[in-house]
mmCIF file of C-alpha atoms in Angstrom:
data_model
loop_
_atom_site.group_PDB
_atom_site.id
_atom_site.type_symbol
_atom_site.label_atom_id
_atom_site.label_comp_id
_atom_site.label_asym_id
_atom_site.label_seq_id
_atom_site.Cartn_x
_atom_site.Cartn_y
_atom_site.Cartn_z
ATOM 1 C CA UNK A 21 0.000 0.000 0.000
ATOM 2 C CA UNK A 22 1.107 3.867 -0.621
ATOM 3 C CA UNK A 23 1.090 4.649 3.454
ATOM 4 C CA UNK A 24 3.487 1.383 3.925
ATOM 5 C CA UNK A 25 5.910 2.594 0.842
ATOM 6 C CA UNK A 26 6.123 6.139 2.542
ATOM 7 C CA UNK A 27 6.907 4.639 5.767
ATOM 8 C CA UNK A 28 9.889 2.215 4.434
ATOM 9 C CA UNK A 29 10.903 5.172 2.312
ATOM 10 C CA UNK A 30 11.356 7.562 5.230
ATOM 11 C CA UNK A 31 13.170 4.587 7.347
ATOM 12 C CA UNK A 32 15.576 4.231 4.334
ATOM 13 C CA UNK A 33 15.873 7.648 4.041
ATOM 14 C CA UNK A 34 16.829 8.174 8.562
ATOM 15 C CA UNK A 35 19.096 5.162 8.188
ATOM 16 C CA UNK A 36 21.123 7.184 5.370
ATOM 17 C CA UNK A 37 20.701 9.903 7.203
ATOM 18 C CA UNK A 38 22.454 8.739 10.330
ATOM 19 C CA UNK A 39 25.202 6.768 8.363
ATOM 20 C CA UNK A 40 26.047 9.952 7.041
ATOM 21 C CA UNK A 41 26.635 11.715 10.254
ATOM 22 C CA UNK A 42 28.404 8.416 11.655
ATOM 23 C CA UNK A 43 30.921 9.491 9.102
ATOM 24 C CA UNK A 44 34.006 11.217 10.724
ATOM 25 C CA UNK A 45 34.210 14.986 9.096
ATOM 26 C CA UNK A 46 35.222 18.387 9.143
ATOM 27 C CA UNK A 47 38.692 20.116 10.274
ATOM 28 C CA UNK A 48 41.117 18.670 13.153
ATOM 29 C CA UNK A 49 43.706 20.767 14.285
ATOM 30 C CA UNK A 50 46.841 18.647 15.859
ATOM 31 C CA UNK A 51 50.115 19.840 16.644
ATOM 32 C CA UNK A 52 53.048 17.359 16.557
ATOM 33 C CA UNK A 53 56.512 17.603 17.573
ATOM 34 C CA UNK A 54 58.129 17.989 14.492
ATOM 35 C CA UNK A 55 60.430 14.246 13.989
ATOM 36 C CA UNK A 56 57.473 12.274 14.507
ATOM 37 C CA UNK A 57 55.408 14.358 12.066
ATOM 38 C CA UNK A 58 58.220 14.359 9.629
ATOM 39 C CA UNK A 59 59.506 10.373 10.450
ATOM 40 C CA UNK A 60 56.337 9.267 11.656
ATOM 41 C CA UNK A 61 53.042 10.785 11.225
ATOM 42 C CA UNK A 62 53.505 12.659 7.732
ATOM 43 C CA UNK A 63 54.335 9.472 5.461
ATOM 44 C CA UNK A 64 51.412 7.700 6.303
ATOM 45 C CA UNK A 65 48.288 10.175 6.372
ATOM 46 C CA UNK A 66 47.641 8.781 2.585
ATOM 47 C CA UNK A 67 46.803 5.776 4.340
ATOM 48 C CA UNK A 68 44.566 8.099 6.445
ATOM 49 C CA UNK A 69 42.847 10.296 3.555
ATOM 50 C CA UNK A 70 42.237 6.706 1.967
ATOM 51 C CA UNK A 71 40.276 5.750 5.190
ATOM 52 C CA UNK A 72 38.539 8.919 6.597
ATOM 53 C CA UNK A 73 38.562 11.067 3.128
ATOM 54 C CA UNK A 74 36.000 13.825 5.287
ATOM 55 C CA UNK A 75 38.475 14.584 7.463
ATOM 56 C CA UNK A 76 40.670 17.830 6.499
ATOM 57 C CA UNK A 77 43.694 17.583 8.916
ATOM 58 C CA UNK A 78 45.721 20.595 10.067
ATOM 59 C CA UNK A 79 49.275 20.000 11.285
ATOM 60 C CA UNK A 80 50.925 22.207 13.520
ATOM 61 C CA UNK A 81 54.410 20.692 13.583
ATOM 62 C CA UNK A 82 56.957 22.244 15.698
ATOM 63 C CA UNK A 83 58.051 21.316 19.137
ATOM 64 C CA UNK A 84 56.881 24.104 21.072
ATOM 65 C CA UNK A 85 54.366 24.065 23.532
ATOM 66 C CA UNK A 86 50.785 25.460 21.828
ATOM 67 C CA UNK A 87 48.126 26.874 23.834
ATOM 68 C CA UNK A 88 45.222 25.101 22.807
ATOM 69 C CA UNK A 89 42.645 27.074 23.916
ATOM 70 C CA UNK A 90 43.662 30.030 22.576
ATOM 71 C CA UNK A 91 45.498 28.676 19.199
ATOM 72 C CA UNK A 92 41.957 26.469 18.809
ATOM 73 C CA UNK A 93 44.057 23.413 18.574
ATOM 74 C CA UNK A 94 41.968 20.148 19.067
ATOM 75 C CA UNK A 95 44.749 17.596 20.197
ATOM 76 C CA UNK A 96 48.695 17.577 20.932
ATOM 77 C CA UNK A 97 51.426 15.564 20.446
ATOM 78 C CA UNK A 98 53.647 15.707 23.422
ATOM 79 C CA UNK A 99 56.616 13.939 24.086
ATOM 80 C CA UNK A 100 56.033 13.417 28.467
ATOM 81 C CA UNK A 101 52.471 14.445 29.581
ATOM 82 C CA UNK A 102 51.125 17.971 29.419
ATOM 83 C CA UNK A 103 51.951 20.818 31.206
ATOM 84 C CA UNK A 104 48.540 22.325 31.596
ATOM 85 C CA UNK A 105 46.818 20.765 34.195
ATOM 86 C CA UNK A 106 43.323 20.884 33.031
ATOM 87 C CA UNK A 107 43.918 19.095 29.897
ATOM 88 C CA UNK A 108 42.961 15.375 29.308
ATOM 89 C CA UNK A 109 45.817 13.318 28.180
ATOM 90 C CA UNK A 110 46.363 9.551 27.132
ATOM 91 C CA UNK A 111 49.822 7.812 27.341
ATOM 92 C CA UNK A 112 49.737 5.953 23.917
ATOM 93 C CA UNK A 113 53.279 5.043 23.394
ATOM 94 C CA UNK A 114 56.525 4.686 24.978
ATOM 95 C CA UNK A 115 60.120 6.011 22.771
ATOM 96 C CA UNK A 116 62.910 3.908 22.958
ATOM 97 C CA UNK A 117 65.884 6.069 23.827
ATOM 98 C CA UNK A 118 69.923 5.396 23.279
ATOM 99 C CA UNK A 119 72.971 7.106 23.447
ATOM 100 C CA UNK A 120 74.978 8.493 20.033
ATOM 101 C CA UNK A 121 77.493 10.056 19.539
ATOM 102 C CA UNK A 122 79.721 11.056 15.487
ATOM 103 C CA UNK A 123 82.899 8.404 14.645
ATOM 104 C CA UNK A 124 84.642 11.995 13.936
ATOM 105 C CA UNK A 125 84.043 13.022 17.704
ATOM 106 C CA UNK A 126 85.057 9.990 19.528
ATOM 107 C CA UNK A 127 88.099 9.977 16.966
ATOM 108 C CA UNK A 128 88.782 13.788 18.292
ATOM 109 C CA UNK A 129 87.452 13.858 21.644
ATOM 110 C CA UNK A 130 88.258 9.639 23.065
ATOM 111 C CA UNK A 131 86.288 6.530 22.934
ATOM 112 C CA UNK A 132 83.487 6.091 25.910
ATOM 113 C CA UNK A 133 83.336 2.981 27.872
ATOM 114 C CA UNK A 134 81.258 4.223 30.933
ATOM 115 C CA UNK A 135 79.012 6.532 31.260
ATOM 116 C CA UNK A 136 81.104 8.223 33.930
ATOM 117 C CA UNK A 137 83.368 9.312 31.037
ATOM 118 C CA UNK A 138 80.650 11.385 30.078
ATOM 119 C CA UNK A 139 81.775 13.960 33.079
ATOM 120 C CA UNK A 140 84.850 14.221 32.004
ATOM 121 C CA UNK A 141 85.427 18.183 30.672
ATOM 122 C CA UNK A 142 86.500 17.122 27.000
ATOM 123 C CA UNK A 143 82.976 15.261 26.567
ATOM 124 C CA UNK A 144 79.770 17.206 25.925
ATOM 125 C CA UNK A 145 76.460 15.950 26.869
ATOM 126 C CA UNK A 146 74.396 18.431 24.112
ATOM 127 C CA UNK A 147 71.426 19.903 26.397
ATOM 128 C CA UNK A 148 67.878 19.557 25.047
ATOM 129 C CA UNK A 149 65.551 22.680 26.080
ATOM 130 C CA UNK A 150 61.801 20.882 26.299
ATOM 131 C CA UNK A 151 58.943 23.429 26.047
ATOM 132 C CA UNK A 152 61.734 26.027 27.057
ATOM 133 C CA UNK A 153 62.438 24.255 30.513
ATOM 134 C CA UNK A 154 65.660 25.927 31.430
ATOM 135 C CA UNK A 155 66.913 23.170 33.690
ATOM 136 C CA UNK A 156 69.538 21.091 31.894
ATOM 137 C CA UNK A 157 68.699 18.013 30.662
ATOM 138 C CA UNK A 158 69.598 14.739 33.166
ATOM 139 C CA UNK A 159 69.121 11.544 32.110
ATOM 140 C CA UNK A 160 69.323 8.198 34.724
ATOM 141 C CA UNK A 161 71.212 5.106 33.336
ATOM 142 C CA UNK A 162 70.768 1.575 34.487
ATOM 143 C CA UNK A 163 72.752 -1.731 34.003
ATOM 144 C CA UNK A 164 71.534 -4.790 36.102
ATOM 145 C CA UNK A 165 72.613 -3.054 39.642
ATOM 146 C CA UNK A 166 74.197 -0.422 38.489
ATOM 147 C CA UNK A 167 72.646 3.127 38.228
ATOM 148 C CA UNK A 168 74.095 6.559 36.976
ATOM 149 C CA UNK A 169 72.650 10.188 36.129
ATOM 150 C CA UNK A 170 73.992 12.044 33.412
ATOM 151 C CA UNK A 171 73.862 15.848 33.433
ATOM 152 C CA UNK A 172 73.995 18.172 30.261
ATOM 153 C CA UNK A 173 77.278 20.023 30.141
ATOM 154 C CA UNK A 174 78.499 21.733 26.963
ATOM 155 C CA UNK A 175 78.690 24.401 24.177
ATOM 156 C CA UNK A 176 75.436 23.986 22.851
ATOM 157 C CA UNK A 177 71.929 23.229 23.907
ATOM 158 C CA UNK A 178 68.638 23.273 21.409
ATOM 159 C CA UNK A 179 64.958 23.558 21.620
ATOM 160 C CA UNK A 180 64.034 21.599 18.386
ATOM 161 C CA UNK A 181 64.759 17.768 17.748
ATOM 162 C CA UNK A 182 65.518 18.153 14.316
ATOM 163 C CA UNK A 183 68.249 20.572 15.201
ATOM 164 C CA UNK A 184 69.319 18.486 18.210
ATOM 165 C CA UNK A 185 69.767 15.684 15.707
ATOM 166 C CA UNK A 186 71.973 17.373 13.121
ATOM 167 C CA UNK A 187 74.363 18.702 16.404
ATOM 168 C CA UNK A 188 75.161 15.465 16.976
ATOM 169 C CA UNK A 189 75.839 14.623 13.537
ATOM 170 C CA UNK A 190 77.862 17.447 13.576
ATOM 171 C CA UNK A 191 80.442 15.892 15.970
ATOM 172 C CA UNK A 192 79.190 18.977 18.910
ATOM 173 C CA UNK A 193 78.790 16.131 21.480
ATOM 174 C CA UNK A 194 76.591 12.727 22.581
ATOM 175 C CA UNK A 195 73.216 13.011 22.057
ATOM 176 C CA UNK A 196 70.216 11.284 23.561
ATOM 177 C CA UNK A 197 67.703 10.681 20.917
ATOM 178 C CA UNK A 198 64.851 7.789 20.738
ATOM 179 C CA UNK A 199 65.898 5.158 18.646
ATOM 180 C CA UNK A 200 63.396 5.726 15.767
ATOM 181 C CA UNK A 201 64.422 9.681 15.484
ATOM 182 C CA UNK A 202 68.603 7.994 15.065
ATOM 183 C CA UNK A 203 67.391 4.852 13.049
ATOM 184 C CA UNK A 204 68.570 6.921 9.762
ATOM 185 C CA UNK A 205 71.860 8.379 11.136
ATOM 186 C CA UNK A 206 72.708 4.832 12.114
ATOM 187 C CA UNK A 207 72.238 3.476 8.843
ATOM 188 C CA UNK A 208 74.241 5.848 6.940
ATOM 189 C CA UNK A 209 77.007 5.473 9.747
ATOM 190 C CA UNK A 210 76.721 9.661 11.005
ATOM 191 C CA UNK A 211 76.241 8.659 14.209
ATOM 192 C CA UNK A 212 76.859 5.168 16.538
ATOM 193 C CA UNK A 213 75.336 4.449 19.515
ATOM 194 C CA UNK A 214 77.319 4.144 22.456
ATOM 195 C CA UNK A 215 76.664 1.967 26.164
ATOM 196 C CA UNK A 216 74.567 -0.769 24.499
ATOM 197 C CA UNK A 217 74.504 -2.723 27.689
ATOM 198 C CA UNK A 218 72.957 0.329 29.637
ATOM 199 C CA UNK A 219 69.282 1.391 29.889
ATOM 200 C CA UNK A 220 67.572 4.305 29.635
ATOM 201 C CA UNK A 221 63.688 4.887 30.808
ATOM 202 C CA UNK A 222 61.638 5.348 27.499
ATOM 203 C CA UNK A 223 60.282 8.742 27.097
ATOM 204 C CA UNK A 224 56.514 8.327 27.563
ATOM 205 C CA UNK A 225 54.038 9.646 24.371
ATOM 206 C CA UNK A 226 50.890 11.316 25.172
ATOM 207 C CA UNK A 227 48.177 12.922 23.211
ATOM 208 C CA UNK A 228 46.188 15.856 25.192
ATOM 209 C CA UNK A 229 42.811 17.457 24.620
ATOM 210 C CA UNK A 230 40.766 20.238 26.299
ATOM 211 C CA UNK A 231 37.885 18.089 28.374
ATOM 212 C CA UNK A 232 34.538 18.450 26.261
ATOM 213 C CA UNK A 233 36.514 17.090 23.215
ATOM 214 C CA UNK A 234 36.584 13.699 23.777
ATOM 215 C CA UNK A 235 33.203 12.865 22.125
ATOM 216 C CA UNK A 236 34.162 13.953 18.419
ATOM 217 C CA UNK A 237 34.252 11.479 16.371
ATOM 218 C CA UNK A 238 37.224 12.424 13.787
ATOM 219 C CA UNK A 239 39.806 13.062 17.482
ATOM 220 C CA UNK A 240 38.522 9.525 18.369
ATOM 221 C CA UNK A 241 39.267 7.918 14.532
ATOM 222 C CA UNK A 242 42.403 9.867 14.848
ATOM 223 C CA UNK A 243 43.618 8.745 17.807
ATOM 224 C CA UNK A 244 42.864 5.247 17.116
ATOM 225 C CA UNK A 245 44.837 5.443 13.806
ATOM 226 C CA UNK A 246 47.719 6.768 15.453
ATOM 227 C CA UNK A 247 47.939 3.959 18.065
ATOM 228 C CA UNK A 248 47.607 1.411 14.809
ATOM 229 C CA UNK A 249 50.546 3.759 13.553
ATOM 230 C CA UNK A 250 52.642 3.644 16.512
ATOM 231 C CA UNK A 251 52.354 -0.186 16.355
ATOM 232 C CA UNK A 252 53.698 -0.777 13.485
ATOM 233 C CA UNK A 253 56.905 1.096 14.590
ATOM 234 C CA UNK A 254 57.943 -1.503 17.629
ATOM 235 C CA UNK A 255 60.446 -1.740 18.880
ATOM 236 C CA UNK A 256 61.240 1.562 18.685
ATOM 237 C CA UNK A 257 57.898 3.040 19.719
ATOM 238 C CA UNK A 258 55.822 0.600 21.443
ATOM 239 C CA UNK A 259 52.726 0.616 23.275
ATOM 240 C CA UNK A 260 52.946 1.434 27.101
ATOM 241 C CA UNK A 261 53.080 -1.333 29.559
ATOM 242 C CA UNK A 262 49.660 -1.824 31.718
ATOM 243 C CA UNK A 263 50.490 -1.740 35.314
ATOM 244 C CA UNK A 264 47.697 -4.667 36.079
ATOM 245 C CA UNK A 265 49.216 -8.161 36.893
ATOM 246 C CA UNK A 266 49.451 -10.434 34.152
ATOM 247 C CA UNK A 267 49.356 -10.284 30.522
ATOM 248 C CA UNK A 268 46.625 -7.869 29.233
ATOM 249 C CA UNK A 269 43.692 -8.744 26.901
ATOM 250 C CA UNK A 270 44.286 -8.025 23.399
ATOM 251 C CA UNK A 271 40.541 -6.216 23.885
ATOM 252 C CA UNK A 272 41.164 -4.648 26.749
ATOM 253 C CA UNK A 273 44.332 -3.089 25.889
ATOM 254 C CA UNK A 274 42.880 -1.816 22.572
ATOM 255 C CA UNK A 275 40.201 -0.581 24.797
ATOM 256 C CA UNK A 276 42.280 1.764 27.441
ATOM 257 C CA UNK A 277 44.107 2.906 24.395
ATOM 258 C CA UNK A 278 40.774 4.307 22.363
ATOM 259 C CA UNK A 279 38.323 5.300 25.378
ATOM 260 C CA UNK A 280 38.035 8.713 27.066
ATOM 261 C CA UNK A 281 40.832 8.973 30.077
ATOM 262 C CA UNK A 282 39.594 9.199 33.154
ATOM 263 C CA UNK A 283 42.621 11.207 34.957
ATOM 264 C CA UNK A 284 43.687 15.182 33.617
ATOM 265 C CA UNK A 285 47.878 14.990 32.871
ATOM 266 C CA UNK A 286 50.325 16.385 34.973
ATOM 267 C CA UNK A 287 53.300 18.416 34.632
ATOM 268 C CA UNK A 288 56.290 15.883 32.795
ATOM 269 C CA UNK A 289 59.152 15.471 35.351
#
């Protein structure tokens, strides 16, 4: 009958309806440092486009700290968790880190067998300027028993990781980079790491929101697709351990990843 066509007709017509605005659109505004946007993030959005083609993504790469309320950013990238305290954040990955140094400095300067050669005064530690934190950077060493903390001490110190990079390719001193930011260096033999039988804590990855933001749907894709991303970079970047006993649920894990946080970030140490 006519009244039971109308009726299927305007079902068909609310089910496209709703599909449609199921579909992830419109802008997203993320800033990333800028060696994972560059290394990382950058050489696989076609892979993105391909998936969420509604989406129109604005990058602000760079690694200084944004304001995202008033810069209207929707998300950050942050190497450590966020400085602002009212921000929501989500520890998605952890960084490898290593020690490297140029063959041409240790020819110049001395090999390094210990990290205690480090404090010696013809060895530089290059200092790394975070968010313009003006203490110097320390980093704390382990080897079975063994513990040391190394203190920045030389001619140079940066704010940008890119730049940080090249200094140590340069031969200006060791540098303390994670292992997927040096994987290139290493290949073309510019830089080689040093202390391979020492450990350094992994740098911890968080993305950060203003609250209220957590129920768009293109931040949610996003952020999904980047912890699909970061996967695929182990062992370099990998996925942060849980700190419940046992091994975690495949489900589960995927779930804590992609659900709204529960805790605002605090200040990185």
């Amino acid at each position: 009958s006519v009244p039971k066509r109308k009726t299927d007709l305007e079902g068909a017509e609310a089910s496209l309806s709703g599909a449609a605005a199921a579909i992830p659109r419109g802008r997203l505004r993320v800033d990333v440092p800028a060696p994972i946007a560059s290394l990382v993030l950058v050489p696989a959005l076609p892979a993105f486009f391909a998936r969420y083609p509604e989406i129109q993504l604005e990058l602000g790469v760079s690694d200084r700290s944004v304001d995202l309320i008033d810069e209207d950013v929707d998300a950050v990238i942050r190497v450590g968790t966020a400085r602002e305290g009212f921000l929501r954040a989500r520890h998605v990955a952890d960084l490898a880190l290593g020690l490297f140094a140029a063959p041409g400095y240790l020819q110049r300067v001395g090999r390094l067998a210990h990290p205690a050669d480090l404090e010696q005064s013809a060895h530089a530690l290059i200092g790394f300027r975070a968010m313009r934190a003006r203490a110097p950077l320390t980093l704390a060493m382990r080897r079975g028993d063994e513990a040391w903390r190394v203190t920045s001490a030389g001619p140079v110190a940066v704010d940008d990781g890119h730049a940080y990079l090249a200094a140590g390719v340069a031969g200006l001193g060791v540098v303390c980079l994670p292992r997927y930011l040096a994987a290139g260096t290493l290949a073309r033999g510019e830089l080689v790491p040093l202390f391979g039988d020492w450990k350094l804590q992994p740098l911890a990855l968080h993305l950060a929101y203003p609250p209220g933001r957590q129920a768009s749907r293109k931040l949610r894709v996003f952020i999904d697709w980047g912890v699909e991303l970061l996967d695929g970079r182990a062992p370099d970047i990998t996925r942060p351990a849980l700190t419940t006993p046992g091994r975690p649920h495949k489900k589960r894990l995927r779930r804590e990843l992609s659900s709204p946080p529960s805790t605002k970030a605090t200040d990185a140490p």
